[in-house]
């Protein structure tokens, strides 16, 4: 019978977590940051301006959405990616 020291088990568990992070693209975190999806951000933006989405980009915790209205005007809406609030509209 082979005995394994408890510290060896902790090291092995930590190595497994690191391997899983690289394999799955996820990381164990004590404070995960929930974000709304791009689709949810688009839905929020289209509540303010009806039209076709030209582009959506995310920088940090902000979605920038460009919408082309039926009248031909381009509107830019900034959405907070954390809570879905509208930061600004142009």
CSV table of N, CA and C in Angstrom, one decimal:
chain,number,residue,atom,x,y,z
A,1,UNK,N,0.8,-1.2,0.0
A,1,UNK,CA,0.0,0.0,0.0
A,1,UNK,C,0.9,1.2,0.0
A,2,UNK,N,0.6,2.2,-0.9
A,2,UNK,CA,1.3,3.4,-1.0
A,2,UNK,C,0.6,4.6,-0.3
A,3,UNK,N,1.3,5.3,0.5
A,3,UNK,CA,0.7,6.5,1.2
A,3,UNK,C,1.1,7.7,0.4
A,4,UNK,N,0.2,8.6,0.2
A,4,UNK,CA,0.4,9.9,-0.5
A,4,UNK,C,0.2,11.0,0.5
A,5,UNK,N,1.2,11.8,0.6
A,5,UNK,CA,1.1,13.0,1.5
A,5,UNK,C,0.0,13.9,1.1
A,6,UNK,N,-0.7,14.5,2.0
A,6,UNK,CA,-1.8,15.4,1.7
A,6,UNK,C,-1.4,16.6,0.8
A,7,UNK,N,-0.2,17.1,1.0
A,7,UNK,CA,0.4,18.2,0.2
A,7,UNK,C,0.5,17.8,-1.2
A,8,UNK,N,0.9,16.6,-1.5
A,8,UNK,CA,1.0,16.1,-2.9
A,8,UNK,C,-0.3,16.1,-3.6
A,9,UNK,N,-1.4,15.8,-2.8
A,9,UNK,CA,-2.7,15.8,-3.4
A,9,UNK,C,-3.1,17.2,-3.8
A,10,UNK,N,-2.8,18.2,-2.9
A,10,UNK,CA,-3.2,19.6,-3.2
A,10,UNK,C,-2.4,20.1,-4.4
A,11,UNK,N,-1.2,19.7,-4.5
A,11,UNK,CA,-0.4,20.1,-5.7
A,11,UNK,C,-1.0,19.5,-7.0
A,12,UNK,N,-1.3,18.2,-6.9
A,12,UNK,CA,-1.9,17.6,-8.1
A,12,UNK,C,-3.2,18.2,-8.4
A,13,UNK,N,-4.1,18.6,-7.5
A,13,UNK,CA,-5.3,19.2,-7.7
A,13,UNK,C,-5.1,20.5,-8.4
A,14,UNK,N,-4.2,21.3,-7.9
A,14,UNK,CA,-3.9,22.6,-8.5
A,14,UNK,C,-3.4,22.5,-10.0
A,15,UNK,N,-2.6,21.4,-10.2
A,15,UNK,CA,-2.1,21.2,-11.6
A,15,UNK,C,-3.3,20.8,-12.5
A,16,UNK,N,-4.3,20.0,-12.0
A,16,UNK,CA,-5.4,19.7,-12.8
A,16,UNK,C,-6.2,20.9,-13.1
A,17,UNK,N,-6.4,21.9,-12.2
A,17,UNK,CA,-7.2,23.1,-12.4
A,17,UNK,C,-6.5,23.9,-13.5
A,18,UNK,N,-5.2,24.0,-13.5
A,18,UNK,CA,-4.4,24.8,-14.5
A,18,UNK,C,-4.6,24.1,-15.9
A,19,UNK,N,-4.5,22.8,-15.9
A,19,UNK,CA,-4.7,22.0,-17.1
A,19,UNK,C,-6.1,22.2,-17.7
A,20,UNK,N,-7.1,22.2,-16.8
A,20,UNK,CA,-8.5,22.4,-17.3
A,20,UNK,C,-8.7,23.8,-17.8
A,21,UNK,N,-8.0,24.8,-17.2
A,21,UNK,CA,-8.1,26.2,-17.6
A,21,UNK,C,-7.6,26.3,-19.1
A,22,UNK,N,-6.5,25.7,-19.4
A,22,UNK,CA,-6.0,25.8,-20.7
A,22,UNK,C,-6.8,25.0,-21.7
A,23,UNK,N,-7.4,23.9,-21.3
A,23,UNK,CA,-8.1,23.0,-22.2
A,23,UNK,C,-9.5,23.6,-22.4
A,24,UNK,N,-10.2,24.2,-21.4
A,24,UNK,CA,-11.5,24.6,-21.6
A,24,UNK,C,-11.7,26.1,-21.7
A,25,UNK,N,-10.6,26.9,-21.4
A,25,UNK,CA,-10.7,28.3,-21.5
A,25,UNK,C,-11.4,29.0,-20.3
A,26,UNK,N,-11.6,28.2,-19.3
A,26,UNK,CA,-12.2,28.7,-18.1
A,26,UNK,C,-11.2,28.7,-16.9
A,27,UNK,N,-11.5,29.5,-16.0
A,27,UNK,CA,-10.6,29.6,-14.8
A,27,UNK,C,-11.4,29.7,-13.6
A,28,UNK,N,-11.0,29.0,-12.5
A,28,UNK,CA,-11.7,29.1,-11.3
A,28,UNK,C,-11.4,30.5,-10.7
A,29,UNK,N,-12.4,31.2,-10.3
A,29,UNK,CA,-12.3,32.6,-9.8
A,29,UNK,C,-13.2,32.7,-8.6
A,30,UNK,N,-12.7,33.4,-7.6
A,30,UNK,CA,-13.5,33.6,-6.4
A,30,UNK,C,-14.6,34.7,-6.6
A,31,UNK,N,-14.4,35.6,-7.6
A,31,UNK,CA,-15.4,36.7,-7.9
A,31,UNK,C,-15.7,36.8,-9.4
A,32,UNK,N,-16.5,35.9,-9.9
A,32,UNK,CA,-16.8,35.9,-11.4
A,32,UNK,C,-17.5,37.2,-11.7
A,33,UNK,N,-17.3,37.7,-12.9
A,33,UNK,CA,-17.9,38.9,-13.4
A,33,UNK,C,-19.0,38.5,-14.4
A,34,UNK,N,-20.2,38.7,-14.1
A,34,UNK,CA,-21.3,38.3,-15.0
A,34,UNK,C,-21.5,39.4,-16.0
A,35,UNK,N,-21.6,39.0,-17.3
A,35,UNK,CA,-21.8,40.0,-18.3
A,35,UNK,C,-23.1,39.6,-19.1
A,36,UNK,N,-23.7,40.6,-19.7
A,36,UNK,CA,-24.9,40.3,-20.5
A,36,UNK,C,-24.3,39.9,-21.9
A,37,UNK,N,-25.1,39.1,-22.6
A,37,UNK,CA,-24.6,38.7,-23.9
A,37,UNK,C,-24.7,39.8,-25.0
A,38,UNK,N,-24.1,39.6,-26.1
A,38,UNK,CA,-24.2,40.5,-27.2
A,38,UNK,C,-25.6,40.6,-27.7
A,39,UNK,N,-26.3,39.5,-27.7
A,39,UNK,CA,-27.7,39.5,-28.2
A,39,UNK,C,-28.6,40.3,-27.2
A,40,UNK,N,-28.3,40.2,-25.9
A,40,UNK,CA,-29.1,41.0,-25.0
A,40,UNK,C,-28.8,42.5,-25.1
A,41,UNK,N,-27.5,42.8,-25.4
A,41,UNK,CA,-27.1,44.2,-25.6
A,41,UNK,C,-27.8,44.8,-26.8
A,42,UNK,N,-27.9,44.0,-27.9
A,42,UNK,CA,-28.6,44.4,-29.1
A,42,UNK,C,-30.1,44.6,-28.8
A,43,UNK,N,-30.7,43.8,-28.1
A,43,UNK,CA,-32.1,43.9,-27.8
A,43,UNK,C,-32.4,45.2,-27.0
A,44,UNK,N,-31.5,45.5,-26.1
A,44,UNK,CA,-31.6,46.8,-25.3
A,44,UNK,C,-31.5,48.0,-26.2
A,45,UNK,N,-30.5,47.9,-27.1
A,45,UNK,CA,-30.2,49.0,-28.0
A,45,UNK,C,-31.4,49.3,-28.9
A,46,UNK,N,-32.0,48.2,-29.4
A,46,UNK,CA,-33.1,48.3,-30.4
A,46,UNK,C,-34.4,48.7,-29.7
A,47,UNK,N,-34.4,48.7,-28.4
A,47,UNK,CA,-35.6,49.3,-27.7
A,47,UNK,C,-35.5,50.8,-27.8
A,48,UNK,N,-34.3,51.4,-28.0
A,48,UNK,CA,-34.1,52.8,-28.1
A,48,UNK,C,-34.2,53.3,-29.6
A,49,UNK,N,-33.6,52.5,-30.5
A,49,UNK,CA,-33.6,52.8,-31.9
A,49,UNK,C,-33.9,51.6,-32.7
A,50,UNK,N,-35.0,51.6,-33.5
A,50,UNK,CA,-35.3,50.5,-34.4
A,50,UNK,C,-34.5,50.6,-35.6
A,51,UNK,N,-34.0,49.4,-36.1
A,51,UNK,CA,-33.2,49.4,-37.3
A,51,UNK,C,-32.3,48.2,-37.4
A,52,UNK,N,-31.4,48.3,-38.3
A,52,UNK,CA,-30.5,47.2,-38.6
A,52,UNK,C,-29.2,47.4,-37.9
A,53,UNK,N,-28.7,46.4,-37.2
A,53,UNK,CA,-27.4,46.5,-36.5
A,53,UNK,C,-26.3,46.4,-37.5
A,54,UNK,N,-25.5,47.5,-37.5
A,54,UNK,CA,-24.3,47.5,-38.4
A,54,UNK,C,-23.1,46.9,-37.8
A,55,UNK,N,-22.9,47.1,-36.5
A,55,UNK,CA,-21.7,46.6,-35.8
A,55,UNK,C,-22.0,46.5,-34.3
A,56,UNK,N,-21.3,45.6,-33.7
A,56,UNK,CA,-21.3,45.6,-32.2
A,56,UNK,C,-19.8,45.2,-31.8
A,57,UNK,N,-19.3,46.0,-30.9
A,57,UNK,CA,-18.0,45.8,-30.4
A,57,UNK,C,-18.0,45.9,-28.9
A,58,UNK,N,-17.1,45.1,-28.2
A,58,UNK,CA,-17.0,45.2,-26.8
A,58,UNK,C,-15.6,45.6,-26.4
A,59,UNK,N,-15.5,46.6,-25.6
A,59,UNK,CA,-14.2,47.1,-25.1
A,59,UNK,C,-14.4,47.2,-23.6
A,60,UNK,N,-13.7,46.4,-22.8
A,60,UNK,CA,-13.8,46.4,-21.4
A,60,UNK,C,-15.3,45.9,-21.0
A,61,UNK,N,-15.9,46.7,-20.2
A,61,UNK,CA,-17.3,46.4,-19.8
A,61,UNK,C,-18.3,47.2,-20.6
A,62,UNK,N,-18.0,47.6,-21.8
A,62,UNK,CA,-18.9,48.4,-22.6
A,62,UNK,C,-19.1,47.8,-24.0
A,63,UNK,N,-20.4,47.7,-24.4
A,63,UNK,CA,-20.7,47.3,-25.8
A,63,UNK,C,-21.0,48.6,-26.5
A,64,UNK,N,-20.5,48.7,-27.7
A,64,UNK,CA,-20.8,49.8,-28.6
A,64,UNK,C,-21.6,49.2,-29.8
A,65,UNK,N,-22.8,49.7,-30.0
A,65,UNK,CA,-23.7,49.1,-31.0
A,65,UNK,C,-24.0,50.2,-32.0
A,66,UNK,N,-23.9,50.0,-33.3
A,66,UNK,CA,-24.3,50.9,-34.3
A,66,UNK,C,-25.5,50.4,-35.0
A,67,UNK,N,-26.5,51.2,-35.1
A,67,UNK,CA,-27.8,50.8,-35.7
A,67,UNK,C,-28.1,51.8,-36.8
A,68,UNK,N,-28.5,51.3,-38.0
A,68,UNK,CA,-29.0,52.1,-39.1
A,68,UNK,C,-30.5,52.1,-39.1
A,69,UNK,N,-31.1,53.3,-38.9
A,69,UNK,CA,-32.5,53.4,-38.8
A,69,UNK,C,-33.1,53.3,-40.2
A,70,UNK,N,-34.4,53.2,-40.3
A,70,UNK,CA,-35.1,53.1,-41.6
A,70,UNK,C,-35.0,54.5,-42.3
A,71,UNK,N,-34.8,55.5,-41.6
A,71,UNK,CA,-34.6,56.9,-42.2
A,71,UNK,C,-33.2,57.1,-42.7
A,72,UNK,N,-32.3,56.2,-42.5
A,72,UNK,CA,-30.9,56.3,-42.9
A,72,UNK,C,-29.9,56.9,-41.9
A,73,UNK,N,-30.4,57.1,-40.7
A,73,UNK,CA,-29.5,57.7,-39.7
A,73,UNK,C,-28.8,56.6,-38.9
A,74,UNK,N,-27.5,56.8,-38.7
A,74,UNK,CA,-26.7,55.8,-37.9
A,74,UNK,C,-26.7,56.3,-36.4
A,75,UNK,N,-27.1,55.4,-35.5
A,75,UNK,CA,-27.1,55.7,-34.1
A,75,UNK,C,-26.1,54.8,-33.4
A,76,UNK,N,-25.4,55.4,-32.5
A,76,UNK,CA,-24.4,54.6,-31.6
A,76,UNK,C,-25.0,54.6,-30.2
A,77,UNK,N,-25.0,53.4,-29.7
A,77,UNK,CA,-25.5,53.2,-28.3
A,77,UNK,C,-24.4,52.5,-27.5
A,78,UNK,N,-24.1,53.0,-26.4
A,78,UNK,CA,-23.2,52.4,-25.5
A,78,UNK,C,-24.0,51.7,-24.3
A,79,UNK,N,-23.7,50.4,-24.1
A,79,UNK,CA,-24.4,49.6,-23.2
A,79,UNK,C,-23.4,49.1,-22.1
A,80,UNK,N,-23.7,49.2,-20.9
A,80,UNK,CA,-22.9,48.6,-19.8
A,80,UNK,C,-23.0,47.1,-19.9
A,81,UNK,N,-21.9,46.4,-20.2
A,81,UNK,CA,-21.9,44.9,-20.3
A,81,UNK,C,-22.1,44.2,-19.1
A,82,UNK,N,-22.0,44.8,-17.9
A,82,UNK,CA,-22.2,44.2,-16.6
A,82,UNK,C,-23.7,44.1,-16.2
A,83,UNK,N,-24.4,45.2,-16.5
A,83,UNK,CA,-25.8,45.3,-16.0
A,83,UNK,C,-26.8,45.6,-17.1
A,84,UNK,N,-26.4,45.9,-18.3
A,84,UNK,CA,-27.3,46.2,-19.4
A,84,UNK,C,-27.8,47.6,-19.4
A,85,UNK,N,-27.3,48.5,-18.5
A,85,UNK,CA,-27.8,49.9,-18.5
A,85,UNK,C,-27.3,50.6,-19.8
A,86,UNK,N,-28.0,51.6,-20.2
A,86,UNK,CA,-27.6,52.4,-21.3
A,86,UNK,C,-26.7,53.5,-20.8
A,87,UNK,N,-25.5,53.6,-21.3
A,87,UNK,CA,-24.5,54.6,-20.9
A,87,UNK,C,-24.8,55.9,-21.7
A,88,UNK,N,-24.9,55.7,-23.0
A,88,UNK,CA,-25.2,56.9,-23.8
A,88,UNK,C,-25.8,56.5,-25.2
A,89,UNK,N,-26.4,57.5,-25.8
A,89,UNK,CA,-26.9,57.3,-27.2
A,89,UNK,C,-26.5,58.5,-28.0
A,90,UNK,N,-26.2,58.2,-29.3
A,90,UNK,CA,-25.8,59.3,-30.2
A,90,UNK,C,-26.5,59.1,-31.5
